[in-house]
Tab-separated table of C-alpha atoms and ligand atoms in Angstrom:
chain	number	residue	atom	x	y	z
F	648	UNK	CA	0.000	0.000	0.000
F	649	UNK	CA	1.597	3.734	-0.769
F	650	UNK	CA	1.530	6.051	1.140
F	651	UNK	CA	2.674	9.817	1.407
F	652	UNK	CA	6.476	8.606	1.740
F	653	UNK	CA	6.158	6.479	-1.173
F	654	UNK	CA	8.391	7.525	-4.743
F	655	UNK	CA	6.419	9.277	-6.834
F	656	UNK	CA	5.632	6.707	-9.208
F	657	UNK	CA	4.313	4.301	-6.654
F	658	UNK	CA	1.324	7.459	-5.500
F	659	UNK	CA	0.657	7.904	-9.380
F	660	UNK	CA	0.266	4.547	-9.868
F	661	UNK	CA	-1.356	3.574	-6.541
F	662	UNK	CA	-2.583	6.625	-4.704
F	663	UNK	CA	-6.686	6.937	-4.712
F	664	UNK	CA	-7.410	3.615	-5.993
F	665	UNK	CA	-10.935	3.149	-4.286
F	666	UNK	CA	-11.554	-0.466	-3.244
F	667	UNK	CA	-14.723	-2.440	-4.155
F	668	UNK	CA	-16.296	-5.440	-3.221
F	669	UNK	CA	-15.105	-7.486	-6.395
F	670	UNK	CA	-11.753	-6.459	-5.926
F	671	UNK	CA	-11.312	-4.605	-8.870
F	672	UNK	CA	-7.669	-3.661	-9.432
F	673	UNK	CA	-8.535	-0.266	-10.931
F	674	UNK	CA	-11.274	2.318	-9.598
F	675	UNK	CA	-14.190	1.861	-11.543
F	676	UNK	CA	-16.315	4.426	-13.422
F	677	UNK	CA	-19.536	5.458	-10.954
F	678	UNK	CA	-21.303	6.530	-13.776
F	679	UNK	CA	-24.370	7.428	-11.626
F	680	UNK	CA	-25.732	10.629	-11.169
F	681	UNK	CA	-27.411	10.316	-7.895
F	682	UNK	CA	-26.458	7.715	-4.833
F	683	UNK	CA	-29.252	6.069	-3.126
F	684	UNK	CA	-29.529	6.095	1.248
F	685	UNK	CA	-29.981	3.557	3.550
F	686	UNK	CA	-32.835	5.149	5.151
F	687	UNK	CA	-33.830	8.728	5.767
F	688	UNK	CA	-31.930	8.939	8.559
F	689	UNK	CA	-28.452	8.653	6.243
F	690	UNK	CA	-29.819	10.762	4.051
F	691	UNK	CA	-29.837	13.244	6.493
F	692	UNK	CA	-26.280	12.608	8.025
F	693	UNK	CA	-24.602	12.789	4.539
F	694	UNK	CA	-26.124	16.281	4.086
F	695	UNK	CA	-25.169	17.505	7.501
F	696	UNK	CA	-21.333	16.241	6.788
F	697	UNK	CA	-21.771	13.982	9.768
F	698	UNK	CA	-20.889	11.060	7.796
F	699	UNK	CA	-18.700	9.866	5.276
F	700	UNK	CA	-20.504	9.034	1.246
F	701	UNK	CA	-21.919	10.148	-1.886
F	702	UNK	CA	-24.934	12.135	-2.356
F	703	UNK	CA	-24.930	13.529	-5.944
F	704	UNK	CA	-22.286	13.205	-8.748
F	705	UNK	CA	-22.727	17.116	-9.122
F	706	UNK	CA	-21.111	17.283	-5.361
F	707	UNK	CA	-19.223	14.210	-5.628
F	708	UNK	CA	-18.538	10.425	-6.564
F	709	UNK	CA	-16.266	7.819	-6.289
F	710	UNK	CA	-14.513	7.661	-9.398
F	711	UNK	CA	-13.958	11.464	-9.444
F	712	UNK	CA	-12.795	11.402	-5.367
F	713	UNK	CA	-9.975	8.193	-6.285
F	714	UNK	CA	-8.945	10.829	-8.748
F	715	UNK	CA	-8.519	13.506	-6.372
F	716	UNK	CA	-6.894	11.900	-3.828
F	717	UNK	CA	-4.264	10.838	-6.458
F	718	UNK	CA	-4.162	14.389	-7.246
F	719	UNK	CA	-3.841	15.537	-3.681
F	720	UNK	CA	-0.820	12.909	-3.136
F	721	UNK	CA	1.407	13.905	-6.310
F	722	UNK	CA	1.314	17.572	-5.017
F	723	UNK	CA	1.821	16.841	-1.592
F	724	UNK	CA	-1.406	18.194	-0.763
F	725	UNK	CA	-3.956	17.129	1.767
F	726	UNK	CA	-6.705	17.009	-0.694
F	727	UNK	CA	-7.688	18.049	-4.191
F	728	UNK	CA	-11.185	19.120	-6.156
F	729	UNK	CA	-11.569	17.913	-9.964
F	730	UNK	CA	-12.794	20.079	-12.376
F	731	UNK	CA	-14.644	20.293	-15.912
F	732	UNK	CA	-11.422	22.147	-17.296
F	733	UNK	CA	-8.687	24.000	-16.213
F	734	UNK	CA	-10.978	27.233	-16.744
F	735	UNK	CA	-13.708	25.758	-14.541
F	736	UNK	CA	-10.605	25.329	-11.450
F	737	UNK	CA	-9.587	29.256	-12.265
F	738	UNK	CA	-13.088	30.361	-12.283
F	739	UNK	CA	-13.677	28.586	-9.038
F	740	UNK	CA	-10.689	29.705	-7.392
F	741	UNK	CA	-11.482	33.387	-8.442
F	742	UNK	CA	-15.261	33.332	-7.418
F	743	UNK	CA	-13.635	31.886	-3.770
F	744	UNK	CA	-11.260	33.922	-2.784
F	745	UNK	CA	-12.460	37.591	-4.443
F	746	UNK	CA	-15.805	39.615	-4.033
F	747	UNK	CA	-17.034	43.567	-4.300
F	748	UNK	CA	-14.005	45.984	-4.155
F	749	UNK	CA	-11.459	43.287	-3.426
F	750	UNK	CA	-7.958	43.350	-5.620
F	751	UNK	CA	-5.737	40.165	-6.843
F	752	UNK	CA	-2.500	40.146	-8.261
F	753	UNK	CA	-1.399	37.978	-11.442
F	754	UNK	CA	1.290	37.452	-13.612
F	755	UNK	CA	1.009	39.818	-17.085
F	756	UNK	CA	1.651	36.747	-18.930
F	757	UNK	CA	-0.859	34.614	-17.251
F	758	UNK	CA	-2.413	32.005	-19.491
F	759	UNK	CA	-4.546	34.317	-21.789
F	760	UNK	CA	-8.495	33.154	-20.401
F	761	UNK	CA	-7.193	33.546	-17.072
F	762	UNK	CA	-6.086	37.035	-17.293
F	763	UNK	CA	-9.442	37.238	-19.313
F	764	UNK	CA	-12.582	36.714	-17.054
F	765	UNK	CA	-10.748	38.977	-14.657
F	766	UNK	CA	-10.679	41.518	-16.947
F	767	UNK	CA	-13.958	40.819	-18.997
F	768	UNK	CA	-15.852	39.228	-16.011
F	769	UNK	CA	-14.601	39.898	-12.075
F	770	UNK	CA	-14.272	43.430	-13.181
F	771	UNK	CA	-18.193	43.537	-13.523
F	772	UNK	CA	-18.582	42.668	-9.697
F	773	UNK	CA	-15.965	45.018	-8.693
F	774	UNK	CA	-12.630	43.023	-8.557
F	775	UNK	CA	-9.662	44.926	-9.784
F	776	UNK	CA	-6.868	43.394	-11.136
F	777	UNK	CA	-3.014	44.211	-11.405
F	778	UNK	CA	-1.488	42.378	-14.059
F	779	UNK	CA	2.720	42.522	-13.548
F	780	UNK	CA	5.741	40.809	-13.914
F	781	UNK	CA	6.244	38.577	-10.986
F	782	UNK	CA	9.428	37.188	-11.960
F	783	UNK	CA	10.110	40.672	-9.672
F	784	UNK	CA	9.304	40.033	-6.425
F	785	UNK	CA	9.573	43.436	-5.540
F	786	UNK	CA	7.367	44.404	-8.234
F	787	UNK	CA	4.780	41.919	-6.422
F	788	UNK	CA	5.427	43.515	-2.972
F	789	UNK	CA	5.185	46.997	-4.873
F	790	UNK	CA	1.279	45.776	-5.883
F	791	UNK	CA	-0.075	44.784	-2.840
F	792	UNK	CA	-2.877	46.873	-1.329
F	793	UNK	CA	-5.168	46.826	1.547
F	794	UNK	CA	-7.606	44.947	-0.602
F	795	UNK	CA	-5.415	42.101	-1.806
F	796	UNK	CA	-7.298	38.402	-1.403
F	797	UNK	CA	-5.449	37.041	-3.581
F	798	UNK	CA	-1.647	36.250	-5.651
F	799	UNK	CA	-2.199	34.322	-8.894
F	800	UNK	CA	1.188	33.246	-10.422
F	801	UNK	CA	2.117	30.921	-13.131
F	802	UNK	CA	5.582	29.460	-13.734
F	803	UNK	CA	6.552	28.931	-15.967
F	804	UNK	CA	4.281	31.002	-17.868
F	805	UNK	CA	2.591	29.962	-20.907
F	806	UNK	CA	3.991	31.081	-23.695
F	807	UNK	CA	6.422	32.933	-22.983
F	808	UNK	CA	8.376	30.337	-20.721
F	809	UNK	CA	9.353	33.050	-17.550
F	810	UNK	CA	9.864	31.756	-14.268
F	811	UNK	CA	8.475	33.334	-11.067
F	812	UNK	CA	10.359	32.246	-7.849
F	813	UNK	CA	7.548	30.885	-6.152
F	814	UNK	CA	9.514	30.578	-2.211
F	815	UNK	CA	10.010	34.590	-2.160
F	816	UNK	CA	6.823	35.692	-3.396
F	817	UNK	CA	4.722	33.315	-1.439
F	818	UNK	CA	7.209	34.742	1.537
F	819	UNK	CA	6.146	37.970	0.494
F	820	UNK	CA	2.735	37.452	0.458
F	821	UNK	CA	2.102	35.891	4.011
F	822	UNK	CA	3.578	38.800	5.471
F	823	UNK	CA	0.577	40.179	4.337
F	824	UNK	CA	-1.902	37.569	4.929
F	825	UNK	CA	-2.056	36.759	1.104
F	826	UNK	CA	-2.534	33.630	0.120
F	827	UNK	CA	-0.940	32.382	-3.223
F	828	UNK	CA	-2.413	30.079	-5.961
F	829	UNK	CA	0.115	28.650	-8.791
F	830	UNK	CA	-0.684	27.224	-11.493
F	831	UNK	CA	1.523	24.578	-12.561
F	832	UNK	CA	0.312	23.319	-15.573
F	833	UNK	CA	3.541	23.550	-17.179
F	834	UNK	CA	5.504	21.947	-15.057
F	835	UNK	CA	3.491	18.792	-13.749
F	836	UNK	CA	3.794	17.809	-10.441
F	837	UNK	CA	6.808	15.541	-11.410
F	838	UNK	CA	9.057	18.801	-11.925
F	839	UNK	CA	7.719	21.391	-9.461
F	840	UNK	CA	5.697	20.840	-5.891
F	841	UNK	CA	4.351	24.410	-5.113
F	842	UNK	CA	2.838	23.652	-2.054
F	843	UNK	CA	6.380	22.163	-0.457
F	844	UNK	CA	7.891	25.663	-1.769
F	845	UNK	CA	5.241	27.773	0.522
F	846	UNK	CA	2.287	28.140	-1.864
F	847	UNK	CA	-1.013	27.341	-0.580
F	848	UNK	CA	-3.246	26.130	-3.826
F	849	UNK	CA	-1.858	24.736	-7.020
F	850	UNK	CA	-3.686	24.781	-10.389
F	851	UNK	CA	-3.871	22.270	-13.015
F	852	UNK	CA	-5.529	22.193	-16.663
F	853	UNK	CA	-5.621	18.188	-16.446
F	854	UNK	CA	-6.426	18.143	-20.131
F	855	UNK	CA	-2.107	18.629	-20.498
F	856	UNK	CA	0.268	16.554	-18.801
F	857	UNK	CA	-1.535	14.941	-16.045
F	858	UNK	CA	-3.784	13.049	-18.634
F	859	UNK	CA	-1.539	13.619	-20.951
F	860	UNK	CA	-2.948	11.900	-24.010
F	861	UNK	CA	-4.750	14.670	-25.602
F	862	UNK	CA	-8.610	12.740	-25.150
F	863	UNK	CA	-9.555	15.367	-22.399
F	864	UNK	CA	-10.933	18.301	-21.082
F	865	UNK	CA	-9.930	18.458	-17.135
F	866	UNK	CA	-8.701	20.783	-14.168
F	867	UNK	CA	-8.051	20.677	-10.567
F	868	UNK	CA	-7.213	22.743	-7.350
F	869	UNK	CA	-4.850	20.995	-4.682
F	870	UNK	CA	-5.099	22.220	-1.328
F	871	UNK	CA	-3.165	22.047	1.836
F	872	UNK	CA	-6.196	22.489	4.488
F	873	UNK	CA	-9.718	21.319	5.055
F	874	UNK	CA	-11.269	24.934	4.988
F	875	UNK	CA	-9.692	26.050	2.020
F	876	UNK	CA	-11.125	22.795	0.178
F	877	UNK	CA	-14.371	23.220	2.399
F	878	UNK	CA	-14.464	26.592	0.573
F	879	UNK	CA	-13.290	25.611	-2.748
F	880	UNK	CA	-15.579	22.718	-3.141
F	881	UNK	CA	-18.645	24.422	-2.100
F	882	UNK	CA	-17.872	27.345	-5.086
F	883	UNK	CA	-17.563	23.880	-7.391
F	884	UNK	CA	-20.523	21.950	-7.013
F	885	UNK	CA	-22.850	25.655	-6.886
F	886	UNK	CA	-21.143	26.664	-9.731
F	887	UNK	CA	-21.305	23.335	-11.775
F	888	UNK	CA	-18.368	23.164	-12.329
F	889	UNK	CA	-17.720	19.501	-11.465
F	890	UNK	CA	-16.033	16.278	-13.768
F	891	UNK	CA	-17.968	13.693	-15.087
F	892	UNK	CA	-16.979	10.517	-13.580
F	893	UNK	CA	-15.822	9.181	-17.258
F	894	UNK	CA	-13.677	11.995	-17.815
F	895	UNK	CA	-12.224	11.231	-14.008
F	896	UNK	CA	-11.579	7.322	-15.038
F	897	UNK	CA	-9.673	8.898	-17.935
F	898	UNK	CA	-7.164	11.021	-16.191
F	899	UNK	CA	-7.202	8.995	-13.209
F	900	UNK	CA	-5.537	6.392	-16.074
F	901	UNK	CA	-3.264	8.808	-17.985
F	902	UNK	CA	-2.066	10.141	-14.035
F	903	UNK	CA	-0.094	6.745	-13.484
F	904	UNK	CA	2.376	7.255	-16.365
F	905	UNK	CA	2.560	10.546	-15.930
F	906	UNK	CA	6.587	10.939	-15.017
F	907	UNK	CA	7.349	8.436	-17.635
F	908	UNK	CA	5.632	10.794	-20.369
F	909	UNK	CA	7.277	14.044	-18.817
F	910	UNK	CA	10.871	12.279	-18.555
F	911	UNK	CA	10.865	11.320	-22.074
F	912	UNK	CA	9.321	14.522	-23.299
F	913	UNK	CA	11.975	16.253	-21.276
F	914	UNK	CA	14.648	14.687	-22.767
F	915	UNK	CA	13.720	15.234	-26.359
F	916	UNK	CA	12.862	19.037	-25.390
F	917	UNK	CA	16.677	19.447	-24.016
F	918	UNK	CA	18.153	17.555	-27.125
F	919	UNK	CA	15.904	19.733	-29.736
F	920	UNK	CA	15.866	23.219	-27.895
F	921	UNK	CA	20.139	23.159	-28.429
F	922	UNK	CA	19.488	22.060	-31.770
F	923	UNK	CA	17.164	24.935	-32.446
F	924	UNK	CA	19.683	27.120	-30.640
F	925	UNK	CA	22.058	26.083	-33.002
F	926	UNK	CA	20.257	26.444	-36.200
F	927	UNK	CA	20.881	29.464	-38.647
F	928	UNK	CA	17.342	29.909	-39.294
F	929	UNK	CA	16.017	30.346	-35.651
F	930	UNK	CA	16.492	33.901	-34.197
F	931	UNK	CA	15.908	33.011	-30.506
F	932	UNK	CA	15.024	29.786	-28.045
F	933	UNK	CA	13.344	30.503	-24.684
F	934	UNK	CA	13.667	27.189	-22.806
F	935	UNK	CA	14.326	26.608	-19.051
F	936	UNK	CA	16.862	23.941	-19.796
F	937	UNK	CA	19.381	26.140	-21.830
F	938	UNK	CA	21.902	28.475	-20.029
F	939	UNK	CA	20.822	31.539	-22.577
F	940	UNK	CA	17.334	31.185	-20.239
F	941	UNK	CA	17.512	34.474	-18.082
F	942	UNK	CA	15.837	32.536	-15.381
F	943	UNK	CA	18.240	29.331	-15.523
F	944	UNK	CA	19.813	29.606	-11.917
F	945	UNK	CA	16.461	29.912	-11.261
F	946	UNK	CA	15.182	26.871	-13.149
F	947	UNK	CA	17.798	24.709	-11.546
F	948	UNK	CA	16.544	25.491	-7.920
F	949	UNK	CA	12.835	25.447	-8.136
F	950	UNK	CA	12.178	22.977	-10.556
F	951	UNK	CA	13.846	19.211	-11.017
F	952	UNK	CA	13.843	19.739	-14.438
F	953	UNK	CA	13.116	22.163	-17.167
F	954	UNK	CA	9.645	20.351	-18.455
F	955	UNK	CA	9.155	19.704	-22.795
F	956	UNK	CA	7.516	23.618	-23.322
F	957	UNK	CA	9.677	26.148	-25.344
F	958	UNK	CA	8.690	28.806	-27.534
F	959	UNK	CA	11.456	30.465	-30.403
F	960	UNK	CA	11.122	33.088	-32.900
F	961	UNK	CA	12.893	32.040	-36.659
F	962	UNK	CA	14.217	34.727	-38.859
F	963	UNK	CA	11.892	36.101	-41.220
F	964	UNK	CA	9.366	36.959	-37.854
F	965	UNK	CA	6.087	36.171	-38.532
F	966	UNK	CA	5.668	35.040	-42.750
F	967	UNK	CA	8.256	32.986	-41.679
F	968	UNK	CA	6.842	31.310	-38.884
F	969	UNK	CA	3.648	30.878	-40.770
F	970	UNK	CA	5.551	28.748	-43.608
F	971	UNK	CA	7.050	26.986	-40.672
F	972	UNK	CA	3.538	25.898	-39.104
F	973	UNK	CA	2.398	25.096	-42.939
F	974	UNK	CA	5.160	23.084	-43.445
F	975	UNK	CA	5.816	20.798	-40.231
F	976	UNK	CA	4.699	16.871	-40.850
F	977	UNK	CA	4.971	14.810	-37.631
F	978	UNK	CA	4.404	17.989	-35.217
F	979	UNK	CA	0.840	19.037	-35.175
F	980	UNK	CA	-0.551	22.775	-36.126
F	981	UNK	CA	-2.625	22.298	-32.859
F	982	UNK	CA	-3.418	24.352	-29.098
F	983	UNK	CA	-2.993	22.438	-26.197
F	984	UNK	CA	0.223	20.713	-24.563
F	985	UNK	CA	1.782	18.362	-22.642
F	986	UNK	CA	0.450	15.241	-24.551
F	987	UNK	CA	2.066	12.315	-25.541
F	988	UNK	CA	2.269	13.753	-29.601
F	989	UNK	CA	4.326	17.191	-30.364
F	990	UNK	CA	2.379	20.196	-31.015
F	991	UNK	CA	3.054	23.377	-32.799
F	992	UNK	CA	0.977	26.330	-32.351
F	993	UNK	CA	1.113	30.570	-32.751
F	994	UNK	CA	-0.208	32.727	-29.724
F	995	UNK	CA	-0.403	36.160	-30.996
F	996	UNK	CA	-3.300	34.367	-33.438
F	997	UNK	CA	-4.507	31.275	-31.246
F	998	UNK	CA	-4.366	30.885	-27.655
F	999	UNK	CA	-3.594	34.531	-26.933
F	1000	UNK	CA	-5.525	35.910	-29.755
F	1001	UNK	CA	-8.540	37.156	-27.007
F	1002	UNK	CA	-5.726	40.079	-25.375
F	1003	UNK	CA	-5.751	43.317	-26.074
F	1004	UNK	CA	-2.686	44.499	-28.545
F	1005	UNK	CA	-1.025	46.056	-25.308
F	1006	UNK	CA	-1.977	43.140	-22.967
F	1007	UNK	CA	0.288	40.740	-25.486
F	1008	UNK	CA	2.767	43.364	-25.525
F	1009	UNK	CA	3.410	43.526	-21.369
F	1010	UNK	CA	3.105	39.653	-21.828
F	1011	UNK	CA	5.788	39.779	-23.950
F	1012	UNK	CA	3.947	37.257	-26.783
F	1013	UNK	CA	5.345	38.978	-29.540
F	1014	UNK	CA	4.030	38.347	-32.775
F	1015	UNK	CA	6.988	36.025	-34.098
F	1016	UNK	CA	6.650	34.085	-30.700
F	1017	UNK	CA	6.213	30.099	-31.975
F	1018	UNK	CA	5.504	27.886	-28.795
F	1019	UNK	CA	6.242	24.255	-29.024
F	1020	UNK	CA	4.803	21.478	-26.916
F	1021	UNK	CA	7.647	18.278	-27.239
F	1022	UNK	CA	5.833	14.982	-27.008
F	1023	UNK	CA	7.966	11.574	-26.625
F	1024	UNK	CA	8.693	10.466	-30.370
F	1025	UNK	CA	11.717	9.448	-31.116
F	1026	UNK	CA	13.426	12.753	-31.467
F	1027	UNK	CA	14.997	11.926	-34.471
F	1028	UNK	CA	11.781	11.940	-36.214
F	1029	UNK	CA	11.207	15.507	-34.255
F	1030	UNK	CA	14.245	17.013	-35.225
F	1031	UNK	CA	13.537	15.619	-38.987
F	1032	UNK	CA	10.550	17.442	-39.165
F	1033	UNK	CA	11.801	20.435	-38.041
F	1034	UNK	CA	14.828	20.649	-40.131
F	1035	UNK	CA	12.550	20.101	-43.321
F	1036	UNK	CA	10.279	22.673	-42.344
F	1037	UNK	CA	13.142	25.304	-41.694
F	1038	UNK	CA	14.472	24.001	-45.219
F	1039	UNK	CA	11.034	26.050	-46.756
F	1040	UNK	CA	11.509	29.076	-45.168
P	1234	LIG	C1	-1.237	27.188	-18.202
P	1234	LIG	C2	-2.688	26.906	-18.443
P	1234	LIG	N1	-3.560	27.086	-17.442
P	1234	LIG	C3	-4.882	26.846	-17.597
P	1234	LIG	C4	-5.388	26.421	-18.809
P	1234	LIG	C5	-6.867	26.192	-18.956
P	1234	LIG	O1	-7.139	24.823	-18.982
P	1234	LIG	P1	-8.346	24.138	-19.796
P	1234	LIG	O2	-8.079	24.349	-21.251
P	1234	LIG	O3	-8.280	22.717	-19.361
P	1234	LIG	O4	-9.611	24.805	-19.367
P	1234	LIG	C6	-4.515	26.206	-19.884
P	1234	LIG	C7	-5.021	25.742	-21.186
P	1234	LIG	O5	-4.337	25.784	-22.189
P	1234	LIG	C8	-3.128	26.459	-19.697
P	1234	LIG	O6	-2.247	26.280	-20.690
């Protein structure tokens, strides 16, 4: 039996596996909407919280709770809430922590629907929002006002691969009282553990690494304490914003390979990001793992290794990325990341295309900017593609 000591691959393989009375090896999938009591009197106990069970999938279920608690044990978290997306954990997290005339604090280059609903949405009930570069601390401590509830980083940030040191700001921000969510997306929890570094939420979009075969749409929050997941899960199941207990079976699956998929991504990201480095056609490499990073000192403490995301810029700027996207075989002109098959997509068009002109611009998702999501073929094949692809600009 694991347990929280265990290696890391023994909790993804083993952690929240739910046991039934047929022995089952793997959780099965609840697919039940409703759970039906005893007798009136348990009815009544599992709505007063006065015992343990499953009321209503909406609020929760088995197959979605085994995934949790898997959740909860590769972040070294006490517990975990699964969500319909990544978007349905942010919203969630937003709609708990802020309310009328209260402030937050996020990074400028914030995945781009993040920053969006507090701009387009939280600003209509009053939440204001400072947008900066926390890769400054200072420029975090600089923000805070008497109305901050909450610090939203991400690190590294999506596209634009910056790091924000995640031990000073969350030291920063419990001076104040503020709690700090990450989201770690990009990292997985087999490269980064926010909550070990002082951070007291972490954020996935399950639909990337975690599942990590590009067959679904999933999100989480992990927590450290029973209020703040008291809190959080109440916002999820009034909001709606729960996982289906299929989509839960799936990740729940993808979760046990998950440091196999992120090694082997890894190493083909290192391999092709000093190829690209190298090449006379690329203009620029962002990548954690190369020492040109700005952040790599940085990189090397907080995270055990520098992930499969990179974005570049190839001569020519934008017409030439364009014939680059056109042109690529094996890598797929796709959004997403962090799944088993390499993706190639553009920002300033795609995933970032809902900013403002400026926004982009303090992001620093210039139009050029190319992001690139590794997955674990044989990088051979990868850095085939690639070359032939350069070879038509
Ligand atoms: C860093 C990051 N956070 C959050 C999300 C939102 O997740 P989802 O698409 O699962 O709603 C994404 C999606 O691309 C992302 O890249």
């Amino acid at each position: 039996m694991e347990n929280n000591k265990s290696g890391f691959d023994t909790r993804a393989v083993h952690a929240g596996d739910f046991k039934d009375q047929f022995g089952a090896v793997v959780t099965p999938i609840y697919q039940t909407s409703t759970f039906e009591f005893r007798n009136a009197e348990h009815g009544a106990r599992l709505f007063a919280g006065e015992e343990e069970g499953f009321i209503y999938t909406r609020i929760g279920n088995p197959t979605i709770r085994s995934l949790e608690k898997k959740l909860a044990a590769l972040e070294n978290g006490t517990d975990a809430i699964a969500f319909a997306s990544g978007m349905g954990a942010v919203s969630a997290l937003f709609a708990s922590f802020l309310g009328q005339g209260d402030h937050i604090i996020s990074t400028a280059a914030v995945y781009g629907p993040s920053r969006g609903i507090l701009e387009s949405y939280f600003s209509r009930f009053g939440v204001a929002a400072t947008f900066i570069d926390t890769s400054d601390p200072f420029a975090v401590e600089r923000a805070i006002a008497n109305n901050t509830k909450l610090i939203y980083i991400e690190t590294p940030t999506n596209p634009t691969i910056k790091l924000t040191d995640i031990e000073q700001v969350a030291a920063i921000a419990h001076q104040y009282g503020i709690p700090v969510a990450v989201d770690n997306t990009f990292s997985s929890p087999v490269l980064q553990n926010p909550l070990d570094l002082g951070a007291d939420i972490v954020l996935h979009s399950l639909t990337k690494f975690i599942n990590g075969h590009a067959d679904v749409v999933g999100g989480a929050l992990i927590v450290k304490d029973e209020e703040t997941y008291k809190r959080l899960h109440k916002t999820m199941a009034y909001f709606g914003a729960n996982m289906d207990p299929h989509q839960a079976y799936l990740v729940y699956r993808g979760a046990k390979t998950l440091s196999l998929r992120v090694l082997k991504a890894q190493e083909n990201a290192i391999t092709i990001a000093r190829w690209l480095e190298e090449h006379p056609k690329v203009e620029w490499v962002r990548y954690p793992g190369l020492e040109s990073h700005p952040q790599y000192e940085l990189a090397q403490r907080q995270m055990r290794g520098p992930g499969s995301m990179m974005s570049f810029g190839v001569k020519g700027g934008l017409q030439a990325g364009k014939k680059l996207m056109d042109s690529v075989q094996l890598a797929k002109l796709a959004v997403s990341l962090g799944g088993v098959e390499t993706l190639i997509q553009h920002p300033a068009s795609m995933t970032h295309a809902g900013l403002t002109p400026e926004a982009r611009a303090q992001a620093g998702i210039t139009d050029e900017l190319i992001r690139f999501s590794v997955g674990i073929e044989d990088v051979e094949d990868i850095l085939a593609d690639l070359e032939q692809a350069l070879e038509k600009i």
